[in-house]
Every structure is written in C-alpha cells, then in structure tokens.
XYZ file of C-alpha atoms in Angstrom:
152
model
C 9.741 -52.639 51.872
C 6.168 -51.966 51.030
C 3.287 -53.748 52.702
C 1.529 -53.649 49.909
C 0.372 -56.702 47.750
C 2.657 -55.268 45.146
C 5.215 -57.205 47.939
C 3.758 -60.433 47.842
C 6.030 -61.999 45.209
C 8.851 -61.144 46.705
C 8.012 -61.999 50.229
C 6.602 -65.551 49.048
C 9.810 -66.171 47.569
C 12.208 -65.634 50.851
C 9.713 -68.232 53.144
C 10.871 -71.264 54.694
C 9.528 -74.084 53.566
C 7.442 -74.506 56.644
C 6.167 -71.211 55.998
C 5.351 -71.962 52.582
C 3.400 -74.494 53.828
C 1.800 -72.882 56.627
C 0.708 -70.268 53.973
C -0.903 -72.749 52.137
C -3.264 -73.535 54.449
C -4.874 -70.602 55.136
C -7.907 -70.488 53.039
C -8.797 -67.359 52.822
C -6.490 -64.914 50.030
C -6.616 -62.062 53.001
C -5.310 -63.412 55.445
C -2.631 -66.084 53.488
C -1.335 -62.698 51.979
C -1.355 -60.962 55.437
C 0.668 -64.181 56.998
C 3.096 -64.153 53.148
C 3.453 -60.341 53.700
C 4.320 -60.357 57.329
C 6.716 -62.964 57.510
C 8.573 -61.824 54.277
C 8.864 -57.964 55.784
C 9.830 -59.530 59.036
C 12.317 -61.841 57.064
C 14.283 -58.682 55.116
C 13.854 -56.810 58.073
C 15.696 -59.298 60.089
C 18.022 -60.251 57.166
C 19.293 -56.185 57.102
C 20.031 -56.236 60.629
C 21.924 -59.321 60.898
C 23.638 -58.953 57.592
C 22.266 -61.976 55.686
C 19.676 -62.791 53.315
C 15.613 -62.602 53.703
C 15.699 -66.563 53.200
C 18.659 -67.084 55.117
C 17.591 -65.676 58.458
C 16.716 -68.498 61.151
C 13.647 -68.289 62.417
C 11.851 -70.808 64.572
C 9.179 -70.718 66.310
C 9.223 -70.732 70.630
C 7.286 -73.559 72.605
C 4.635 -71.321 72.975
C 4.623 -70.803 68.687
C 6.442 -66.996 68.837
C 8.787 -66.696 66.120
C 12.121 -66.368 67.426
C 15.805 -66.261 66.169
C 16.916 -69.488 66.344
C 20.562 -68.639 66.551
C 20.656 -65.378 68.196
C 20.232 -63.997 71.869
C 21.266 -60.173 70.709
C 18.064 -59.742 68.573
C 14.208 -59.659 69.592
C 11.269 -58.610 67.902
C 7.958 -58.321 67.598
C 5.616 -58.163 65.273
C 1.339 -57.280 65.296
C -1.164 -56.999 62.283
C -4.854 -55.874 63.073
C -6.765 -55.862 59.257
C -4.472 -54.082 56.921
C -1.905 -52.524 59.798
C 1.628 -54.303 60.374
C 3.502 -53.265 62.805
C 7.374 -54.115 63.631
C 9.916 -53.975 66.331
C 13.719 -55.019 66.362
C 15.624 -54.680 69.512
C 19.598 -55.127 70.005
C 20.561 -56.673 73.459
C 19.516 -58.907 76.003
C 15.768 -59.275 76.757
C 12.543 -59.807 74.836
C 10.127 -56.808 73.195
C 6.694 -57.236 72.195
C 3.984 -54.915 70.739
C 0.586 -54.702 69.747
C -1.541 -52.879 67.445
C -5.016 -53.248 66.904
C -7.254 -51.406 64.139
C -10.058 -49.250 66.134
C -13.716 -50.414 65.696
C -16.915 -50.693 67.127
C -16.918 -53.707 69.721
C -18.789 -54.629 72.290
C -16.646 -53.025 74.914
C -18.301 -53.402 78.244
C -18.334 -57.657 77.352
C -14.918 -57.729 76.196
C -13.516 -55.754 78.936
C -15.688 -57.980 81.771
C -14.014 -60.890 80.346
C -10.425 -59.758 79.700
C -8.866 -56.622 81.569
C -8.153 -56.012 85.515
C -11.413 -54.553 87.341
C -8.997 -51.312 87.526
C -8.642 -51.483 83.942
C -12.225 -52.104 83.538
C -13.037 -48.719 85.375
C -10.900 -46.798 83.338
C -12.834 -47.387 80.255
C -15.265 -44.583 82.812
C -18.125 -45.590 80.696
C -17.393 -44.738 77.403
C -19.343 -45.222 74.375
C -19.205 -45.488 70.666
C -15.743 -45.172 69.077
C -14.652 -43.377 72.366
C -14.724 -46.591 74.552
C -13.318 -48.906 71.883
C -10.441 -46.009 71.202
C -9.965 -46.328 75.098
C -10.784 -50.725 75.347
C -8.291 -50.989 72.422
C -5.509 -48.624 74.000
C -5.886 -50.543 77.479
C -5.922 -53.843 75.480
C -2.506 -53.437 73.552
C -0.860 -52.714 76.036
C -1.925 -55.777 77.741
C -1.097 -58.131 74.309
C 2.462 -56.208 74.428
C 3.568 -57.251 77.693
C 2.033 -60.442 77.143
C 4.415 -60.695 73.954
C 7.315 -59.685 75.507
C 7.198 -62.086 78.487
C 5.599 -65.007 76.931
C-alpha cells in the first residue's frame, strides 16, 4: 500500500474507533495524516499476515502505550516515522522487534548527544560536524530507540 495521501481514505476507514478518535485530536493535518496513514498501513499489513481484515486486526496498546496484538504472541512489530519516512517490521515467533528511523538533519549534535547517548557513544560521534555528525548522532541514536522498542 502506498504511503502516500492518495492512502488516507482508505486507511481512515479500517481505524478503530479509538483511533478514530485519537486522530481527531491531533491538530495539525501533518501529523493527523501521518498517525491515519501509519496505523492504516500497519493495520493491512497486519491484516495480510494474519489472514483477516485491516479493521479486524486487534490491536491494543501495551502499559507503556506500544501497540501490540492483543490476541497474538506469534506476531511483533514495529513501526517508526521521522517527517515523511515510515518504516515497518513484522516478525513471526516468540520475542519482541523494534526499529527506528529518523530523517537526517542539522541538530545540535554535541547537546543532544551530552544529554542522551553513553560517554562511549558520545566519543564516537569523533567530533563531527555539519551533516557528518548528525548522519553519525542519528545512526548511534536509532539504534538506541530500536532496542529501546524492542524491550520496552
């Protein structure tokens, strides 16, 4: 399924009610039809591999507000979005997944690394500048978010 806004129709229509709602109270049209657009390709996605409808799959959302199966120990994902990138993962068997993705841009890497990665992880950023360091910041922070997703 596309992730364009060409979708957005059709993912609206196979959202839980909750969803629906949820939607709804995001003000901002870019970001509503990022939440509309993720959940609905996460829905068919979900609905392929377990052999039911988009609308009919059971999610729920963990204690810590991860989407989850609510029926199913056999099936993890994951799911990111950074601006207009989506990114999915479905895995068969026992155990979580998680990933990350993150759109590279100009940050203020030395700041955000000082208050978020390991002192190791910190010195292998090796004082890089520009678009190099935040290539580098962004790579080292995924990574991070993935495990993080994966293990709660």
């Amino acid at each position: 399924m596309s992730g364009s806004l060409d979708a957005l129709p059709a993912c609206e229509k196979c959202l839980s009610t909750d969803e629906s709602a949820r939607a709804g109270r995001i003000s901002r049209a870019p970001a509503r039809n990022l939440f509309v657009l993720g959940r609905g390709i996460l829905r068919k996605l979900l609905g392929r591999a377990l052999g039911c409808g988009a609308d009919a799959v059971p999610l729920a959302e963990n204690a810590l507000g991860k989407p989850a199966l609510a029926r199913s120990r056999d099936l993890s994902f994951s799911l990111s979005h950074s601006e207009d990138l989506m990114l999915f993962a479905l895995s068969a068997g026992p155990g979580e997944i998680g990933l990350d993705v993150e759109r590279v841009r100009p940050v203020a890497t030395d700041e955000l690394a000082l208050l978020c990665l390991h002192p190791t992880e910190w010195e292998a950023l090796d004082g890089s500048s520009g678009l190099r360091g935040a290539a580098r910041f962004f790579q080292l922070w995924t990574a991070k978010e993935a495990l993080l997703k994966a293990v709660g």
